[in-house]
PDB file of C-alpha atoms in Angstrom:
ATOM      1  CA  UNK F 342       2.317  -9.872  27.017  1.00 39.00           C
ATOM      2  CA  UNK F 343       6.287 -10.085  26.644  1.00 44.00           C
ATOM      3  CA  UNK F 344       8.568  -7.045  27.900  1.00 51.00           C
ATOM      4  CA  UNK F 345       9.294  -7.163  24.573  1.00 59.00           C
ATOM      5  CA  UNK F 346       5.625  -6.895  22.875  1.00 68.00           C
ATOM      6  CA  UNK F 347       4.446  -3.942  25.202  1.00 86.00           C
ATOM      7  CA  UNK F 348       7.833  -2.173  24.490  1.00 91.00           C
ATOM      8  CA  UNK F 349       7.080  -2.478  21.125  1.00 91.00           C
ATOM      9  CA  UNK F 350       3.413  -1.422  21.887  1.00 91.00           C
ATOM     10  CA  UNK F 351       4.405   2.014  23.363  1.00 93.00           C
ATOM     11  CA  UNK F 352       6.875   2.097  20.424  1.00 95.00           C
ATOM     12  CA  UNK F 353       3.969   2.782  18.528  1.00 96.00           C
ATOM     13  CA  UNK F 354       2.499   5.083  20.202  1.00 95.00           C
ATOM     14  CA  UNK F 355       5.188   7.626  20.382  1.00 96.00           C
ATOM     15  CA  UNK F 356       6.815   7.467  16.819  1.00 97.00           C
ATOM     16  CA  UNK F 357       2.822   8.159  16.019  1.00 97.00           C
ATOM     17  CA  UNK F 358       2.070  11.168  18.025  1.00 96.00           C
ATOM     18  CA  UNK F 359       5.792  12.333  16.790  1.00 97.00           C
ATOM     19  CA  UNK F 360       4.264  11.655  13.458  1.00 97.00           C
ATOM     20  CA  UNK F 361       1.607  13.506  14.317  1.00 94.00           C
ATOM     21  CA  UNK F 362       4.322  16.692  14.554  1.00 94.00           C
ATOM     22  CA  UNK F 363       6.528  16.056  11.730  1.00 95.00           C
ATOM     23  CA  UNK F 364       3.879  14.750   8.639  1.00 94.00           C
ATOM     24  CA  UNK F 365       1.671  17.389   9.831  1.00 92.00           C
ATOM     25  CA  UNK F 366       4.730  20.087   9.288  1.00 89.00           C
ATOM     26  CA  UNK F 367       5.961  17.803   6.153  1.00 88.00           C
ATOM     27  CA  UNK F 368       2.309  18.329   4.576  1.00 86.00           C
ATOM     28  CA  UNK F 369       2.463  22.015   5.422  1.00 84.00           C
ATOM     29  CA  UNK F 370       5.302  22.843   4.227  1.00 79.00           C
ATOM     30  CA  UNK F 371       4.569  21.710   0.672  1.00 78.00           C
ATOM     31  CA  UNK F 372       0.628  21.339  -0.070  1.00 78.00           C
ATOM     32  CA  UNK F 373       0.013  24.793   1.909  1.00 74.00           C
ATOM     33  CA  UNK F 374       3.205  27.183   2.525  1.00 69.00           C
ATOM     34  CA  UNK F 375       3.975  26.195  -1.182  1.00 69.00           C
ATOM     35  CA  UNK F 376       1.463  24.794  -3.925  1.00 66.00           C
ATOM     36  CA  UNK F 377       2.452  22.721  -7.025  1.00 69.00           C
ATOM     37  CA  UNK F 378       3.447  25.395  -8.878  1.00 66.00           C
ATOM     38  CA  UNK F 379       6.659  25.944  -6.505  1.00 65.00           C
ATOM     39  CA  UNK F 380       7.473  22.252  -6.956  1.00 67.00           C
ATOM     40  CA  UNK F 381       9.742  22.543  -9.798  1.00 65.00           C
ATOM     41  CA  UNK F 382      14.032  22.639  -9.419  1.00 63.00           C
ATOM     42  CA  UNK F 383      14.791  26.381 -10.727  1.00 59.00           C
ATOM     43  CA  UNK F 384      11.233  27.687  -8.905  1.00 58.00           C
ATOM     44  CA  UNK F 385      12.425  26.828  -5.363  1.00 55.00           C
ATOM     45  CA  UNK F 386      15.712  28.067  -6.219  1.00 51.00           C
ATOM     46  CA  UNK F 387      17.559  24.848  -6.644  1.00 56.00           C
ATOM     47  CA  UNK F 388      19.148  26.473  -9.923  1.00 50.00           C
ATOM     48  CA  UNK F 389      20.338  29.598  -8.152  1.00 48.00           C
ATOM     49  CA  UNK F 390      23.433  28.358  -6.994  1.00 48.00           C
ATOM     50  CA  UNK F 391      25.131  31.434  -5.742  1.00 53.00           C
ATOM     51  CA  UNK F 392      24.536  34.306  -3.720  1.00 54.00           C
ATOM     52  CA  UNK F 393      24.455  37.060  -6.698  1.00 62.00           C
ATOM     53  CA  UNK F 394      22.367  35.225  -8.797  1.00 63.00           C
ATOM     54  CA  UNK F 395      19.535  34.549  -5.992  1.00 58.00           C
ATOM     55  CA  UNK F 396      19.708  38.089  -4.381  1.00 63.00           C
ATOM     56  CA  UNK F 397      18.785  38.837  -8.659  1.00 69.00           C
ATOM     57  CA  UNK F 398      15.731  36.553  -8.984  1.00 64.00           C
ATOM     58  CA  UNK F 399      14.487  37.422  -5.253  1.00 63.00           C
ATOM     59  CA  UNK F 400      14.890  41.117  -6.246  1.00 69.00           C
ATOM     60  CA  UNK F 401      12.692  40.496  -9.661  1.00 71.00           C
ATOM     61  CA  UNK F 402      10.327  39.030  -7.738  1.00 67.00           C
ATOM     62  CA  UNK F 403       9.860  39.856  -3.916  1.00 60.00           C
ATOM     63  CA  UNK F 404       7.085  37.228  -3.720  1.00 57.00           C
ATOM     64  CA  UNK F 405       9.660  34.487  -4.214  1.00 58.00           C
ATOM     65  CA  UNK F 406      11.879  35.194  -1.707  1.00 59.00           C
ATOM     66  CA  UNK F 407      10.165  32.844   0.712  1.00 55.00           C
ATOM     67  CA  UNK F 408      10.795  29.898  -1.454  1.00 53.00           C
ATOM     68  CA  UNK F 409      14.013  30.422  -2.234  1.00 58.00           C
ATOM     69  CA  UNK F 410      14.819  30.754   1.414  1.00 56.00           C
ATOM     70  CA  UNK F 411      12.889  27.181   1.568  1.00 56.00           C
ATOM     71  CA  UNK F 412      15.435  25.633  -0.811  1.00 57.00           C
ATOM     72  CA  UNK F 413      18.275  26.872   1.681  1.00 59.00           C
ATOM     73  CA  UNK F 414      16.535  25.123   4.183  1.00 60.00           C
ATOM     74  CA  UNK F 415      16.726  22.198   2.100  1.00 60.00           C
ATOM     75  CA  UNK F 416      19.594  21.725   1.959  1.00 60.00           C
ATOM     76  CA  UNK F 417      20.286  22.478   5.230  1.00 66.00           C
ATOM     77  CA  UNK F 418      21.660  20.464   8.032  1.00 73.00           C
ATOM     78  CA  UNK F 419      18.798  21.002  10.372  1.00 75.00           C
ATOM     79  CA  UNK F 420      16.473  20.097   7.519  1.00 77.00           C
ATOM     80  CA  UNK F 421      18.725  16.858   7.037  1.00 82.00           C
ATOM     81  CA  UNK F 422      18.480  16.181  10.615  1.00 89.00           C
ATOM     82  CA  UNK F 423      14.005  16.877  10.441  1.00 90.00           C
ATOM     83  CA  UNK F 424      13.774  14.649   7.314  1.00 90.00           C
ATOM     84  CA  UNK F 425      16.026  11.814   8.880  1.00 94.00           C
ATOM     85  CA  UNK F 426      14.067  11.731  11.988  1.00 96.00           C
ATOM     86  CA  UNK F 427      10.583  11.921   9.584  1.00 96.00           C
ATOM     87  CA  UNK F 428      11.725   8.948   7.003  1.00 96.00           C
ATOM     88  CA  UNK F 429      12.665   7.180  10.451  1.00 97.00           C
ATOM     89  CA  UNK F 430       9.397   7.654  12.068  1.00 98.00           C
ATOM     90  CA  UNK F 431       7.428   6.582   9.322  1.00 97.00           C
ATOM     91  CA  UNK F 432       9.154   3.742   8.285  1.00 98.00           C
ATOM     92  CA  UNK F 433       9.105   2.241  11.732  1.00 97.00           C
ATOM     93  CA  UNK F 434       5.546   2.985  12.441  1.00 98.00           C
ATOM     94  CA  UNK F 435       4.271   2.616   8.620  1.00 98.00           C
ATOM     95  CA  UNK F 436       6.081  -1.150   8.794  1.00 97.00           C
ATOM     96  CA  UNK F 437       5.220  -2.346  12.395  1.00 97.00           C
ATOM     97  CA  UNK F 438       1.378  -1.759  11.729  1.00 97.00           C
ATOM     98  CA  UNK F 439       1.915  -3.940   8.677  1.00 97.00           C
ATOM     99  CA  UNK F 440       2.916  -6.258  11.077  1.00 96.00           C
ATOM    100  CA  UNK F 441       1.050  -6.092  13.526  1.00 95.00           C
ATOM    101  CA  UNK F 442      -1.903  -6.720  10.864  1.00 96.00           C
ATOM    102  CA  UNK F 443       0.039  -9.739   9.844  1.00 96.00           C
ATOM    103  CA  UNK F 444       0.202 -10.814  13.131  1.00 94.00           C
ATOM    104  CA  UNK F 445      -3.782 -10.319  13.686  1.00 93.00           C
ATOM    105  CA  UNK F 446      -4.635 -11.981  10.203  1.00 93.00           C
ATOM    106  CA  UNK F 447      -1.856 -14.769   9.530  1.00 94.00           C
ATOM    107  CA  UNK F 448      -2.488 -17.375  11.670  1.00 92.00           C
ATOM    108  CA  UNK F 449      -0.061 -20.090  10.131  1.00 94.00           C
ATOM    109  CA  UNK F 450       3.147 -19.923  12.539  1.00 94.00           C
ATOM    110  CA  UNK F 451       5.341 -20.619   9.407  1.00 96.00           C
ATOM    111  CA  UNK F 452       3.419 -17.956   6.911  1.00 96.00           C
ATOM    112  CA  UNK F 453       3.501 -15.678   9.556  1.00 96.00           C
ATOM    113  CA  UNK F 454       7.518 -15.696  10.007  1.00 96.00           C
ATOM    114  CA  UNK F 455       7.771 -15.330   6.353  1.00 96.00           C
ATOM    115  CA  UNK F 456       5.497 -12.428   5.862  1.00 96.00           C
ATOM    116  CA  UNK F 457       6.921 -10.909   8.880  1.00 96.00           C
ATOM    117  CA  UNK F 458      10.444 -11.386   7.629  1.00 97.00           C
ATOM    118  CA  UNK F 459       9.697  -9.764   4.311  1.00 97.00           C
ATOM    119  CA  UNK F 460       7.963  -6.799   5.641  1.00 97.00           C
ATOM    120  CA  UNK F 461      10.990  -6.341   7.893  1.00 96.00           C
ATOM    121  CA  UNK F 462      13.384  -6.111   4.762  1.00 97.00           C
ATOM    122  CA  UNK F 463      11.347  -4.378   2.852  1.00 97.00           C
ATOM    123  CA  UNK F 464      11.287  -1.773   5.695  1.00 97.00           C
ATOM    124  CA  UNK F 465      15.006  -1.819   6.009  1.00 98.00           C
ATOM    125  CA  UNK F 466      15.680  -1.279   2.134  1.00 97.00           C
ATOM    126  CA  UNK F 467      13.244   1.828   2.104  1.00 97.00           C
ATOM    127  CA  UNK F 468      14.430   3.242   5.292  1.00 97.00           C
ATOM    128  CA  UNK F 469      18.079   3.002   3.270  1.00 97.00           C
ATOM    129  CA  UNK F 470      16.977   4.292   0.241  1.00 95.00           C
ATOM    130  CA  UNK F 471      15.350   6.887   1.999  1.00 94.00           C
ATOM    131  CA  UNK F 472      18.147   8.343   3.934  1.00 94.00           C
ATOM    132  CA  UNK F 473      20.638   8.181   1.160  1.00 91.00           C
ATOM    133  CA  UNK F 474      18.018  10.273  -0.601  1.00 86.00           C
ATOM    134  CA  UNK F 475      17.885  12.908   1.686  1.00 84.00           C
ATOM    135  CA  UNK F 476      21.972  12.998   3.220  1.00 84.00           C
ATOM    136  CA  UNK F 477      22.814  12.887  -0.484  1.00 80.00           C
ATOM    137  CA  UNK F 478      21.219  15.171  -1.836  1.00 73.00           C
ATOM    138  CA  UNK F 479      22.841  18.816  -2.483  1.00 68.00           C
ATOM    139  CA  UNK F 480      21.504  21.144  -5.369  1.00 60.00           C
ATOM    140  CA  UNK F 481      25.280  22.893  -5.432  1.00 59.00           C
ATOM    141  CA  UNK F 482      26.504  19.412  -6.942  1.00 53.00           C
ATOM    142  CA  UNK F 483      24.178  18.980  -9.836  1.00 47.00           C
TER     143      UNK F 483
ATOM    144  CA  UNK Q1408     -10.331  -5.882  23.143  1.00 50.00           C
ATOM    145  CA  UNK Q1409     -12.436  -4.016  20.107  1.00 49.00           C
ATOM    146  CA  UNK Q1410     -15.687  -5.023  21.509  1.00 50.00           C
ATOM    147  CA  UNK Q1411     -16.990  -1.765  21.663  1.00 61.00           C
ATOM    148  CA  UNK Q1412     -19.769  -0.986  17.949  1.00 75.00           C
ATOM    149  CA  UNK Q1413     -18.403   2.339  17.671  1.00 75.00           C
ATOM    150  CA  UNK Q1414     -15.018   1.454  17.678  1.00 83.00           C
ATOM    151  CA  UNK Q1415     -15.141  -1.431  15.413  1.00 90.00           C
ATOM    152  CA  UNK Q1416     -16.021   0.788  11.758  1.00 92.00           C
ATOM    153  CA  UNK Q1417     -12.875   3.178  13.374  1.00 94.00           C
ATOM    154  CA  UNK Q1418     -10.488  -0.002  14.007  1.00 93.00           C
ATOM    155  CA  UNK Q1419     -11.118  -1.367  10.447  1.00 94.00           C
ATOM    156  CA  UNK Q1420     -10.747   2.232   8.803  1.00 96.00           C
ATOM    157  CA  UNK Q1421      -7.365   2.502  11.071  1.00 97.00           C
ATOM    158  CA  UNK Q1422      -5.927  -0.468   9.613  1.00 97.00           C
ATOM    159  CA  UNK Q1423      -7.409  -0.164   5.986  1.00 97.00           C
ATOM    160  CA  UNK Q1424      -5.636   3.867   5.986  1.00 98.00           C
ATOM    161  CA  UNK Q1425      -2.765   3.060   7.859  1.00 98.00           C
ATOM    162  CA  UNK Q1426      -2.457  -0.093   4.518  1.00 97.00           C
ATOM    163  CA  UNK Q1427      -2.836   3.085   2.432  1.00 97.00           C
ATOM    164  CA  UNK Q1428      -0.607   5.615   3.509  1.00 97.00           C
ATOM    165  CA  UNK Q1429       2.361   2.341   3.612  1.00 98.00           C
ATOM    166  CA  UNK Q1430       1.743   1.849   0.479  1.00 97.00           C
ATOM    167  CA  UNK Q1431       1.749   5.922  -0.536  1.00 96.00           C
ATOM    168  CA  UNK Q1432       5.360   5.903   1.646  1.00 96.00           C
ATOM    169  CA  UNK Q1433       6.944   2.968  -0.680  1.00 96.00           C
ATOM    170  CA  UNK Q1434       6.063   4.474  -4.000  1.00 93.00           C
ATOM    171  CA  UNK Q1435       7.290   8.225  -2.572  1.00 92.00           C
ATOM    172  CA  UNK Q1436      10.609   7.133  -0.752  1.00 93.00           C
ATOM    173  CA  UNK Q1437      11.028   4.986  -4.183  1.00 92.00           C
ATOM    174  CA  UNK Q1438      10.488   7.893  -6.540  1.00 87.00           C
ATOM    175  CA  UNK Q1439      11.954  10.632  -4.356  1.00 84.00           C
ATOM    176  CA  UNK Q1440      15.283   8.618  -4.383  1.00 86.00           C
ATOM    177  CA  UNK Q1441      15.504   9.181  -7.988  1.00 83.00           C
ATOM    178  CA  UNK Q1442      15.657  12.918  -7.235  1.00 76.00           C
ATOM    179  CA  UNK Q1443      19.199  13.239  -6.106  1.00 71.00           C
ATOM    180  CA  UNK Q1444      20.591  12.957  -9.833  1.00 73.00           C
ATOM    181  CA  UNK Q1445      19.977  16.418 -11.240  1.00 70.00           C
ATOM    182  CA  UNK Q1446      17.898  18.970 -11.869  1.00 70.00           C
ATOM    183  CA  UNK Q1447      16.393  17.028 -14.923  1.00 76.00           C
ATOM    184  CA  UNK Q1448      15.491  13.894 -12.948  1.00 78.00           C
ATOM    185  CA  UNK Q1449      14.210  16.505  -9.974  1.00 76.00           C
ATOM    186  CA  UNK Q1450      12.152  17.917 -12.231  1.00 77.00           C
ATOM    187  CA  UNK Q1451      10.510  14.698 -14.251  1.00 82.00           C
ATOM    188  CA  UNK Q1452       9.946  13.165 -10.660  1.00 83.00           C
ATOM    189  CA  UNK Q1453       7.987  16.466 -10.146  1.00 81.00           C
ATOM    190  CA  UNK Q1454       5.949  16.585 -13.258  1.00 83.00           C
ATOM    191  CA  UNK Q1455       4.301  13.132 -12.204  1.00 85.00           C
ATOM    192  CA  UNK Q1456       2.993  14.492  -9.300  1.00 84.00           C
ATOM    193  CA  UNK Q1457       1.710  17.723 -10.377  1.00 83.00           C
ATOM    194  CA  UNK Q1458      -0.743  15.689 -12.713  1.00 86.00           C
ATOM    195  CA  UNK Q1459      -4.523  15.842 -12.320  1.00 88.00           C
ATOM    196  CA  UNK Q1460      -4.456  12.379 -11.047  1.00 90.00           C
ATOM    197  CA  UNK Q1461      -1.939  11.982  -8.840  1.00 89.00           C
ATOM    198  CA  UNK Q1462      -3.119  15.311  -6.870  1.00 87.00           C
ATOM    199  CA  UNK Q1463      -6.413  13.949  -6.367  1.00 90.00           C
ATOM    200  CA  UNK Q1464      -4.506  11.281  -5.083  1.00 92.00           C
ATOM    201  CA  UNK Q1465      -2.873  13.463  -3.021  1.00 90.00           C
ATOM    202  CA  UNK Q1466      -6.294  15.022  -1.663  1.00 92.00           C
ATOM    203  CA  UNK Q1467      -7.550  11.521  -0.405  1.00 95.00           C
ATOM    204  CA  UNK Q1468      -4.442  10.696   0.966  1.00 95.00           C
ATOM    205  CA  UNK Q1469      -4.786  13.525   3.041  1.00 95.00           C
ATOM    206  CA  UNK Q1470      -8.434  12.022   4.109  1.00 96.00           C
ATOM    207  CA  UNK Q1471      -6.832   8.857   4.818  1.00 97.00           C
ATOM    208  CA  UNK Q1472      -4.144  10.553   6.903  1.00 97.00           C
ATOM    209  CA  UNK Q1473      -6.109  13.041   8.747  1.00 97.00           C
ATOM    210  CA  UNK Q1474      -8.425  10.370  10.085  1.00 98.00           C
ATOM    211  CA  UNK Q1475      -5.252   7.866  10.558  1.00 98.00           C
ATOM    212  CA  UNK Q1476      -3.552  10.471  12.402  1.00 97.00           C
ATOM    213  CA  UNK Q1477      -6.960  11.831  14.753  1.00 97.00           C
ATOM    214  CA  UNK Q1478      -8.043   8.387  15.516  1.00 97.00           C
ATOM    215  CA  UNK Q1479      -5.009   7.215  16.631  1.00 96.00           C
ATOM    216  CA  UNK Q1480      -4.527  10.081  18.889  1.00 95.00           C
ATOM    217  CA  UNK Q1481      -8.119   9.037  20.094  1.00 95.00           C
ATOM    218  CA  UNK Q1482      -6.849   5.169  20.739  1.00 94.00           C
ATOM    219  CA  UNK Q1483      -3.614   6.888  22.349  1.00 93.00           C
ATOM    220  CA  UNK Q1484      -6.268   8.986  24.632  1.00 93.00           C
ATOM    221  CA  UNK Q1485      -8.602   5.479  25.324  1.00 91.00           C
ATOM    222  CA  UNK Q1486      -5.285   3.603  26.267  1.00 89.00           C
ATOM    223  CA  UNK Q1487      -4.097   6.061  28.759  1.00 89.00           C
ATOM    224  CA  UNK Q1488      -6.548   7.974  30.272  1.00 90.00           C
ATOM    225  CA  UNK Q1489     -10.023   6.420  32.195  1.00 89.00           C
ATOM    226  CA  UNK Q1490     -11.461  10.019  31.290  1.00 89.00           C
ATOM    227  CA  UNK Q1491     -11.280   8.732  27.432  1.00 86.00           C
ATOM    228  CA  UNK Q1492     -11.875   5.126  28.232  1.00 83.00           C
ATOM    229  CA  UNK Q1493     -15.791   6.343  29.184  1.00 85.00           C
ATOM    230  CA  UNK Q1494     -16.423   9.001  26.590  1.00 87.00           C
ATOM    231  CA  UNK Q1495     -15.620   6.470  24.045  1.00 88.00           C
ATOM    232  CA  UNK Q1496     -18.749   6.793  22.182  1.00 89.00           C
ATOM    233  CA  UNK Q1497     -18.435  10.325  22.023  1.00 91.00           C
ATOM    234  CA  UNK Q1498     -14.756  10.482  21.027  1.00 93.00           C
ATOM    235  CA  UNK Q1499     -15.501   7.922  18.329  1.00 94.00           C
ATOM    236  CA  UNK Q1500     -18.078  10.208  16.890  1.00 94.00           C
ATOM    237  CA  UNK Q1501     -15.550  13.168  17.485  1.00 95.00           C
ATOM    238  CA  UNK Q1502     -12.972  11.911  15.638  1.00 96.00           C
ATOM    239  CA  UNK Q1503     -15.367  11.642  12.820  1.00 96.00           C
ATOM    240  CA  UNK Q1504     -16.596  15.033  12.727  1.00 97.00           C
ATOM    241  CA  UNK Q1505     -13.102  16.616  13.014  1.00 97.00           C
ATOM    242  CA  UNK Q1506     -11.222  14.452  10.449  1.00 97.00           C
ATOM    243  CA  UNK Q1507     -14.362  15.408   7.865  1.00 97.00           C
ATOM    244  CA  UNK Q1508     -14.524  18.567   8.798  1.00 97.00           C
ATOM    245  CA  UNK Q1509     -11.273  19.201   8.726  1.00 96.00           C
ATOM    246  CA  UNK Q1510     -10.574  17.313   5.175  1.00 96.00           C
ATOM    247  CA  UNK Q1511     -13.256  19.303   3.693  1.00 96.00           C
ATOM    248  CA  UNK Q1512     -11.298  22.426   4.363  1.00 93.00           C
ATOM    249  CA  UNK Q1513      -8.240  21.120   3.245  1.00 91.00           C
ATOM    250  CA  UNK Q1514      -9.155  19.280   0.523  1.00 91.00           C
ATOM    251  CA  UNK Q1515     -10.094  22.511  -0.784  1.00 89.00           C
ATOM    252  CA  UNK Q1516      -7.003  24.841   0.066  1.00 85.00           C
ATOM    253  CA  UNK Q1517      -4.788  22.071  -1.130  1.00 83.00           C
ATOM    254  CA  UNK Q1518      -6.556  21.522  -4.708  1.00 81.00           C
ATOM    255  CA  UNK Q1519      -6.716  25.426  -5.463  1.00 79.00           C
ATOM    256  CA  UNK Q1520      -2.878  25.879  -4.205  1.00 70.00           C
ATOM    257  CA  UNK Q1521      -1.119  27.444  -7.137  1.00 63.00           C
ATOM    258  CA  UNK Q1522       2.483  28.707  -5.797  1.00 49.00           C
TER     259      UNK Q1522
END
């Protein structure tokens, strides 16, 4: 095995027990701490945009002031920073198991580069798409 | 290197999950992206996955991930420890039991979640 395989090989490994942290959290967070009726833009306090407003809503109803301090969180720096590291995490690991199965199943040397190159772009242009997503977005601009 | 019966239903469900969740992770960075461009757009994006289907979707993705997620810790185990490497069998058969076990309960808390 190349330095460069088994490097690769531990690679694996450790974005998937991180994974194991941050999906785990990521599922949490919005299947348990929050069901599908919080999923909606004014219900996790996207729409409250400033201070009076909020401190209104979460007064009218006590029970929401946990999601409202969720869409804070959102927005958040720290949040940025958990999400980055997440879409990261899973893009890498999600796209080198592809290829690793392409590697197991593709025995054609010239197949094999191809399929290999278009999983890597198509990992690439997610990972993109999924940052921008997440740096971008800020409820106080809508 | 998968010689091992036990192993070999585990490896295939590995790689026929991990296919899965890949494919779950293109069609949610996709539709998440479309998010950023107000609270209409937030909100249509989140109507399509409060539907009937795509929760139910959502419940056997969490199958798919749960037993992803424990049998790779169980390969991570086999690969560095010789303490794994000879329970094998048993882990296999572990990893089973918790991953069911454990989407049985959640499958339930997660279809009932309201708020």
């Amino acid at each position: 095995m190349s330095s460069r395989g088994s490097s690769a090989w531990l690679l694996q490994r450790v974005t998937g027990a991180l994974l194991f942290i941050t999906l785990g959290t990521h599922f949490y967070l919005y299947h348990y701490f929050m069901g599908p009726g919080m999923w909606g833009f004014d219900s996790i306090g996207f729409g409250a945009t400033d201070l009076a407003t909020l401190k209104a809503m979460m007064e009218s109803n006590p029970e929401m002031a946990k999601y409202y301090k969720l869409a804070h969180l959102f927005a958040a720096p720290l949040w940025k920073v958990f999400d980055v590291t997440f879409i990261s995490l899973g893009t890498y690991h999600g796209f080198y198991g592809i290829k690793a199965i392409i590697d197991d199943w593709v025995t054609h040397d010239g197949w094999r580069s191809v399929a290999n190159w278009v999983v890597y772009i198509c990992g690439v242009v997610l990972w993109v798409m999924g940052i921008v997503a997440v740096i971008s977005f800020n409820p106080e601009l809508f | 290197m998968y010689k091992i019966k036990e192993g070999m239903l585990a490896w295939i469900l590995h790689k026929i999950t991990g296919i899965a969740i890949v494919a779950f992770l293109i069609f949610h960075i996709w539709s998440m992206s479309k998010m950023s461009k107000g609270p209409e757009a937030f909100n249509a994006v989140i109507e399509t996955y409060k539907t009937p289907l795509f929760r139910a979707g959502e419940v056997l993705l969490l199958g798919g991930v749960l037993f992803h997620a424990l049998n790779g810790m169980r390969l991570i185990l086999g690969e560095f420890t010789a303490w794994a490497m000879k329970q094998h069998k048993l882990l296999v058969y572990l990893t089973y039991i918790l991953a069911g076990a454990l989407f049985l309960v959640g499958a339930w808390f997660m279809w009932r979640a309201e708020g």
